[in-house]
């Protein structure tokens, strides 16, 4: 089997994900990296060797190099712009999550991928995290009955360092941290519930970081250049982005199309950093106590149980690689999909629905909590993408 030639667009904070696609002689290798900064070009050569080509942007990559697949690892606001070019060129495309920062851009990506019959994949790596896969297996087994509600609390203890010192803090470039962070969790909620949000309302605030006056343009640095575990309490943060206008605490209420009720809470000034999911069925509930290898999933399925006394405990499996072993599994799934096509655990439709929920949830927060109805994707578009992106016998272009 010859190696797939992989192009990478964007080689900043998430660029390391591409290392899992560089397996010379084993099926794939990174042959070209597009990024305008000398630092990123140097990093690419350090990781992939001097043979890797480096160019400034996706236009140069497409004009000068032949690749079998592309991984888009740019900042969120550039995902759609780049993807529309690679999809138009007919190149199987991996877009890091969130799929885009506007619903109209996600829908444009779906429409073009369907029109061109170009394979599209979105990097929702949490579907490959052991904690989520094990919770999904418990739900699918029927052990807790039919799912009726899901609650997620996301404690982002590194929020000040990770998301308020660069473009993430600027809503013109991020829309909301309900996309950068929340898209993960909204997608997981949808996956565990077996449905998509059709109505959302929310409350939130820029409660802490908006009052921090120490600001700096950090465009000359990367996250690990400024990250400091000793930055505490959050009110004492330094060198925040010049523009800070996204919420640092958000709470959403969601009604799904199958009747499941869900809530999502995200806070960027907690001391701890982890996600807690509670899935309530009509015959029991499950809750993760920690989200890493060796942590636990507690299962309650009798009235004799109580606080700290679940009926059963499942230990979260160990796995190697970033995000609890999810990153290498995610990239392996993309490489298989780029070569063969077919159904994947990651869903492009679900990726769009996660963005839509986050976007309309942010609109609700910023407009007094008024509920917003989320427009669904057309049925034939859903059928195409959920069916493995195989061209139907009677092909036609369908607008989203």
Coordinates of C-alpha atoms in Angstrom, one line a residue:
X1 CA 0.0 0.0 0.0
X2 CA 1.5 3.3 -1.1
X3 CA 1.6 6.2 1.4
X4 CA -1.1 8.8 1.3
X5 CA 0.5 12.2 0.8
X6 CA -0.8 14.5 3.5
X7 CA -0.8 18.3 3.3
X8 CA -1.2 20.3 6.5
X9 CA -2.6 23.8 6.6
X10 CA -1.8 25.7 9.8
X11 CA 1.0 24.5 12.1
X12 CA 0.4 26.4 15.4
X13 CA -1.0 25.2 18.7
X14 CA -2.8 22.2 17.2
X15 CA -0.2 21.4 14.6
X16 CA 1.2 18.5 16.6
X17 CA -1.9 16.5 15.7
X18 CA -0.4 16.0 12.3
X19 CA 2.3 13.8 13.8
X20 CA -0.1 10.9 13.9
X21 CA -0.5 11.2 10.1
X22 CA 3.2 11.0 9.5
X23 CA 3.9 7.3 9.2
X24 CA 6.3 6.8 6.3
X25 CA 6.1 3.4 4.8
X26 CA 3.1 2.5 6.9
X27 CA 0.4 4.2 4.9
X28 CA 0.7 8.0 5.1
X29 CA 3.3 10.8 5.4
X30 CA 3.1 14.5 5.7
X31 CA 4.7 16.0 2.5
X32 CA 3.9 19.7 2.8
X33 CA 3.0 22.2 5.5
X34 CA 1.4 25.5 4.8
X35 CA 1.9 28.3 7.4
X36 CA 3.1 31.8 6.9
X37 CA 5.4 32.0 10.0
X38 CA 9.1 31.0 10.0
X39 CA 8.6 29.5 13.4
X40 CA 5.9 27.1 12.2
X41 CA 8.0 26.2 9.1
X42 CA 11.0 25.4 11.4
X43 CA 8.7 23.3 13.7
X44 CA 7.4 21.3 10.7
X45 CA 10.9 20.5 9.5
X46 CA 11.9 19.4 13.1
X47 CA 8.9 17.1 13.3
X48 CA 8.7 15.7 9.8
X49 CA 12.3 16.1 8.6
X50 CA 14.0 18.3 6.0
X51 CA 12.2 16.6 3.1
X52 CA 8.9 18.2 4.1
X53 CA 8.0 21.1 1.9
X54 CA 6.9 24.3 3.5
X55 CA 4.7 27.0 1.8
X56 CA 2.9 30.1 3.0
X57 CA -0.8 29.3 2.5
X58 CA -3.3 26.8 1.1
X59 CA -3.3 28.5 -2.3
X60 CA 0.4 27.9 -2.7
X61 CA 0.0 24.3 -1.5
X62 CA -2.8 23.6 -4.1
X63 CA -0.8 25.3 -6.9
X64 CA 2.5 23.6 -6.3
X65 CA 1.9 20.3 -4.6
X66 CA -0.1 17.1 -5.2
X67 CA -1.6 15.7 -2.0
X68 CA -4.1 12.9 -1.3
X69 CA -5.6 14.5 1.7
X70 CA -5.4 17.8 3.7
X71 CA -5.6 18.4 7.5
X72 CA -6.8 21.9 8.4
X73 CA -5.3 22.9 11.7
X74 CA -5.6 26.7 11.5
X75 CA -7.3 28.9 14.0
X76 CA -11.0 28.4 14.0
X77 CA -12.0 31.5 12.0
X78 CA -10.0 30.1 9.0
X79 CA -11.4 26.6 8.9
X80 CA -14.2 27.3 6.5
X81 CA -12.2 29.5 4.1
X82 CA -9.5 26.9 3.7
X83 CA -11.9 23.9 3.6
X84 CA -13.9 25.5 0.8
X85 CA -10.7 25.6 -1.3
X86 CA -9.6 22.0 -0.6
X87 CA -13.2 20.7 -1.1
X88 CA -13.5 22.5 -4.4
X89 CA -10.2 20.9 -5.4
X90 CA -11.6 17.4 -4.7
X91 CA -9.2 16.7 -1.9
X92 CA -10.4 14.6 1.2
X93 CA -10.4 17.2 3.9
X94 CA -9.9 17.0 7.7
X95 CA -11.1 20.2 9.4
X96 CA -10.3 20.6 13.1
X97 CA -13.2 21.3 15.2
X98 CA -15.2 23.5 15.5
X99 CA -16.2 23.0 11.9
X100 CA -16.5 26.8 11.5
X101 CA -17.5 29.8 13.6
X102 CA -20.7 30.6 11.7
X103 CA -23.6 28.3 10.8
X104 CA -23.7 29.6 7.2
X105 CA -20.1 28.5 6.8
X106 CA -20.8 25.0 8.0
X107 CA -23.7 24.7 5.6
X108 CA -21.6 26.0 2.8
X109 CA -19.0 23.3 3.5
X110 CA -21.7 20.6 3.5
X111 CA -23.1 21.9 0.2
X112 CA -19.8 22.1 -1.6
X113 CA -18.6 18.7 -0.2
X114 CA -21.8 17.1 -1.5
X115 CA -21.7 18.9 -4.8
X116 CA -18.1 17.9 -5.5
X117 CA -18.4 14.5 -3.9
X118 CA -15.3 15.4 -1.8
X119 CA -14.8 13.5 1.5
X120 CA -15.2 15.8 4.5
X121 CA -14.2 14.9 8.1
X122 CA -14.3 17.0 11.2
X123 CA -11.9 16.4 14.1
X124 CA -14.3 15.9 17.1
X125 CA -11.7 13.8 18.9
X126 CA -13.8 13.3 22.1
X127 CA -15.8 10.6 20.3
X128 CA -12.6 8.6 20.6
X129 CA -11.9 9.4 24.2
X130 CA -12.2 6.2 26.4
X131 CA -14.4 8.0 28.9
X132 CA -16.9 9.0 26.2
X133 CA -16.8 5.6 24.4
X134 CA -17.4 3.8 27.6
X135 CA -20.3 6.0 28.6
X136 CA -21.7 5.6 25.1
X137 CA -21.5 1.8 25.4
X138 CA -23.3 1.8 28.7
X139 CA -26.1 4.0 27.2
X140 CA -26.4 1.9 24.1
X141 CA -26.6 -1.3 26.2
X142 CA -29.9 -0.1 27.7
X143 CA -28.7 -0.5 31.2
X144 CA -30.0 2.8 32.4
X145 CA -33.1 2.7 30.2
X146 CA -34.1 5.3 27.7
X147 CA -32.1 8.5 28.0
X148 CA -34.2 11.4 29.3
X149 CA -31.7 14.1 30.3
X150 CA -28.0 14.9 30.1
X151 CA -26.1 17.4 32.2
X152 CA -22.6 18.5 31.5
X153 CA -20.4 20.7 33.7
X154 CA -17.1 21.8 32.2
X155 CA -14.6 23.3 34.6
X156 CA -11.9 25.0 32.6
X157 CA -9.1 25.7 35.2
X158 CA -6.7 26.8 32.5
X159 CA -9.2 29.2 30.9
X160 CA -7.3 32.4 31.6
X161 CA -4.1 31.1 30.0
X162 CA -5.6 29.0 27.2
X163 CA -8.4 31.2 25.9
X164 CA -8.1 34.8 27.0
X165 CA -4.6 35.7 25.8
X166 CA -5.0 35.3 22.0
X167 CA -7.7 35.4 19.3
X168 CA -10.0 33.1 21.3
X169 CA -11.0 36.0 23.5
X170 CA -12.2 38.1 20.5
X171 CA -15.7 37.2 19.4
X172 CA -15.0 38.5 15.9
X173 CA -12.5 35.6 15.5
X174 CA -14.1 33.0 17.8
X175 CA -17.9 33.9 18.0
X176 CA -18.0 32.3 21.5
X177 CA -16.1 29.8 23.6
X178 CA -19.3 27.7 23.3
X179 CA -17.6 26.8 19.9
X180 CA -13.9 26.4 20.8
X181 CA -14.7 24.5 24.0
X182 CA -18.4 23.8 24.0
X183 CA -18.5 22.2 20.5
X184 CA -16.7 19.2 22.0
X185 CA -19.3 18.8 24.8
X186 CA -22.4 19.7 22.7
X187 CA -21.3 17.0 20.3
X188 CA -20.9 14.5 23.1
X189 CA -24.3 15.4 24.5
X190 CA -25.9 14.9 21.1
X191 CA -24.0 11.5 20.6
X192 CA -25.0 10.2 24.0
X193 CA -28.6 11.4 23.6
X194 CA -29.1 10.2 20.1
X195 CA -30.5 13.5 18.9
X196 CA -29.8 17.1 18.1
X197 CA -30.7 20.4 19.8
X198 CA -33.6 22.1 18.1
X199 CA -34.2 24.9 20.8
X200 CA -31.6 26.5 23.0
X201 CA -31.5 29.3 25.5
X202 CA -28.7 30.5 27.7
X203 CA -27.3 32.9 30.3
X204 CA -23.7 33.9 30.7
X205 CA -21.3 36.7 31.5
X206 CA -17.8 38.0 31.1
X207 CA -17.6 37.9 34.9
X208 CA -13.8 37.9 35.6
X209 CA -11.4 38.5 32.8
X210 CA -13.2 41.6 31.5
X211 CA -12.0 43.4 34.6
X212 CA -8.3 42.4 34.1
X213 CA -6.6 45.5 32.7
X214 CA -3.2 44.0 32.1
X215 CA -3.2 43.5 28.3
X216 CA -0.7 42.5 25.6
X217 CA -0.7 41.6 21.9
X218 CA 0.6 38.0 22.1
X219 CA 0.6 37.4 18.4
X220 CA 4.4 36.9 18.6
X221 CA 4.0 34.0 21.0
X222 CA 2.2 30.7 21.4
X223 CA 0.2 29.3 24.3
X224 CA 3.1 27.4 26.0
X225 CA 5.2 30.6 25.8
X226 CA 2.9 32.4 28.2
X227 CA 1.3 29.5 30.1
X228 CA 2.1 29.6 33.9
X229 CA 0.5 27.3 36.4
X230 CA 1.1 29.8 39.1
X231 CA -1.3 32.3 37.6
X232 CA -3.8 32.4 40.5
X233 CA -6.3 33.6 41.4
X234 CA -7.9 34.4 38.0
X235 CA -8.3 38.1 38.9
X236 CA -4.5 38.4 39.0
X237 CA -4.0 37.2 35.4
X238 CA -1.5 39.2 33.3
X239 CA -1.1 40.0 29.6
X240 CA -4.6 39.2 28.4
X241 CA -5.5 39.8 24.7
X242 CA -6.2 43.4 23.9
X243 CA -9.8 42.5 23.0
X244 CA -11.7 40.4 25.5
X245 CA -15.4 40.2 24.7
X246 CA -16.4 36.5 24.9
X247 CA -18.1 35.1 28.0
X248 CA -16.0 33.4 30.7
X249 CA -19.0 31.6 32.1
X250 CA -21.9 30.2 30.1
X251 CA -25.0 28.1 30.8
X252 CA -27.2 26.6 28.1
X253 CA -30.5 24.7 28.3
X254 CA -31.3 22.6 25.2
X255 CA -34.3 20.7 24.0
X256 CA -33.4 17.9 21.5
X257 CA -35.4 16.7 18.6
X258 CA -36.1 13.3 20.4
X259 CA -37.4 15.0 23.6
X260 CA -34.2 14.7 25.6
X261 CA -33.5 17.7 27.8
X262 CA -29.9 18.8 28.3
X263 CA -27.8 21.5 30.0
X264 CA -24.3 22.6 29.5
X265 CA -22.3 24.8 31.9
X266 CA -18.8 26.1 31.1
X267 CA -16.6 28.2 33.5
X268 CA -13.1 29.5 32.7
X269 CA -12.1 30.6 36.2
X270 CA -12.4 27.4 38.3
X271 CA -9.3 26.0 40.0
X272 CA -9.9 22.5 38.5
X273 CA -9.9 21.3 34.9
X274 CA -12.2 18.5 33.9
X275 CA -15.6 17.6 32.4
X276 CA -18.4 15.9 34.3
X277 CA -21.3 14.3 32.4
X278 CA -24.5 13.0 34.0
X279 CA -26.7 10.8 31.8
X280 CA -30.1 10.1 33.3
X281 CA -32.3 7.4 31.9
X282 CA -35.7 6.1 33.1
X283 CA -33.9 3.1 34.7
X284 CA -30.8 4.6 36.1
X285 CA -28.0 7.1 35.6
X286 CA -24.3 7.3 35.0
X287 CA -21.7 10.0 35.8
X288 CA -18.0 10.2 35.2
X289 CA -15.8 11.1 38.2
X290 CA -12.9 12.4 36.3
X291 CA -12.3 12.1 32.5
X292 CA -8.9 10.6 32.2
X293 CA -7.4 7.1 32.2
X294 CA -7.9 5.4 35.6
X295 CA -10.8 7.6 36.6
X296 CA -14.2 6.2 37.1
X297 CA -17.7 6.0 35.7
X298 CA -20.3 5.5 38.4
X299 CA -23.5 3.7 37.7
X300 CA -26.7 4.0 39.7
X301 CA -29.5 1.5 38.9
X302 CA -31.3 0.9 42.2
X303 CA -33.1 2.9 44.9
X304 CA -30.6 1.5 47.5
X305 CA -27.8 3.6 46.1
X306 CA -26.8 7.0 47.3
X307 CA -24.1 9.7 47.4
X308 CA -20.8 8.0 47.0
X309 CA -22.4 4.6 46.8
X310 CA -23.1 3.7 43.2
X311 CA -24.3 0.2 42.3
X312 CA -21.3 -0.3 40.0
X313 CA -18.1 1.4 39.0
X314 CA -16.4 1.2 35.6
X315 CA -12.8 2.2 35.4
X316 CA -11.9 4.4 32.4
X317 CA -9.5 2.6 30.2
X318 CA -5.9 3.6 29.6
X319 CA -4.8 4.8 26.1
X320 CA -1.7 6.4 24.7
X321 CA -1.7 9.8 22.9
X322 CA -3.1 13.2 23.3
X323 CA -6.6 13.8 24.8
X324 CA -6.7 10.4 26.6
X325 CA -5.6 8.5 23.5
X326 CA -8.2 10.1 21.3
X327 CA -5.9 12.0 18.9
X328 CA -4.1 9.0 17.3
X329 CA -7.4 7.1 17.0
X330 CA -9.1 10.2 15.4
X331 CA -6.3 10.6 12.8
X332 CA -6.3 6.9 12.0
X333 CA -10.0 7.1 11.3
X334 CA -9.5 10.0 9.0
X335 CA -6.7 8.3 7.1
X336 CA -8.9 5.3 6.6
X337 CA -11.8 7.5 5.5
X338 CA -9.6 9.5 3.1
X339 CA -8.5 6.3 1.5
X340 CA -11.6 4.2 1.5
X341 CA -14.6 6.4 2.4
X342 CA -17.5 5.0 4.4
X343 CA -19.2 5.6 7.7
X344 CA -17.1 7.0 10.6
X345 CA -17.7 7.5 14.3
X346 CA -17.2 11.2 13.8
X347 CA -20.2 12.8 12.1
X348 CA -20.0 15.8 9.8
X349 CA -23.7 16.5 10.4
X350 CA -23.2 16.3 14.2
X351 CA -20.3 18.8 13.8
X352 CA -22.6 21.3 12.1
X353 CA -25.2 20.8 14.8
X354 CA -22.7 21.4 17.5
X355 CA -21.7 24.7 15.9
X356 CA -25.3 25.7 15.4
X357 CA -26.2 25.0 19.0
X358 CA -23.1 27.0 20.2
X359 CA -23.9 29.9 17.8
X360 CA -27.5 30.2 18.7
X361 CA -26.7 29.6 22.4
X362 CA -24.4 32.6 22.3
X363 CA -27.1 34.7 20.6
X364 CA -29.5 33.8 23.4
X365 CA -27.0 34.7 26.1
X366 CA -26.4 38.1 24.4
X367 CA -30.1 38.8 23.9
X368 CA -31.4 38.2 27.4
X369 CA -31.8 34.5 27.3
X370 CA -34.5 34.4 24.7
X371 CA -34.9 30.9 23.2
X372 CA -33.7 30.3 19.6
X373 CA -34.9 27.6 17.3
X374 CA -32.1 25.9 15.4
X375 CA -32.7 25.2 11.7
X376 CA -32.1 21.6 10.8
X377 CA -30.0 20.3 7.9
X378 CA -32.1 19.1 4.9
X379 CA -33.0 15.4 5.1
X380 CA -31.2 14.5 1.8
X381 CA -28.0 16.2 3.0
X382 CA -28.2 14.2 6.3
X383 CA -28.8 11.0 4.4
X384 CA -25.7 11.6 2.2
X385 CA -23.3 12.4 5.0
X386 CA -24.6 9.9 7.5
X387 CA -24.5 7.3 4.8
X388 CA -20.8 7.5 4.4
X389 CA -20.6 10.2 1.7
X390 CA -21.2 7.8 -1.1
X391 CA -22.5 9.3 -4.3
X392 CA -26.1 8.1 -5.0
X393 CA -27.0 6.6 -8.3
X394 CA -29.1 9.6 -9.3
X395 CA -26.6 12.4 -8.4
X396 CA -27.7 16.0 -8.1
X397 CA -26.6 19.1 -6.3
X398 CA -28.6 19.8 -3.2
X399 CA -28.4 23.2 -1.4
X400 CA -28.2 23.1 2.4

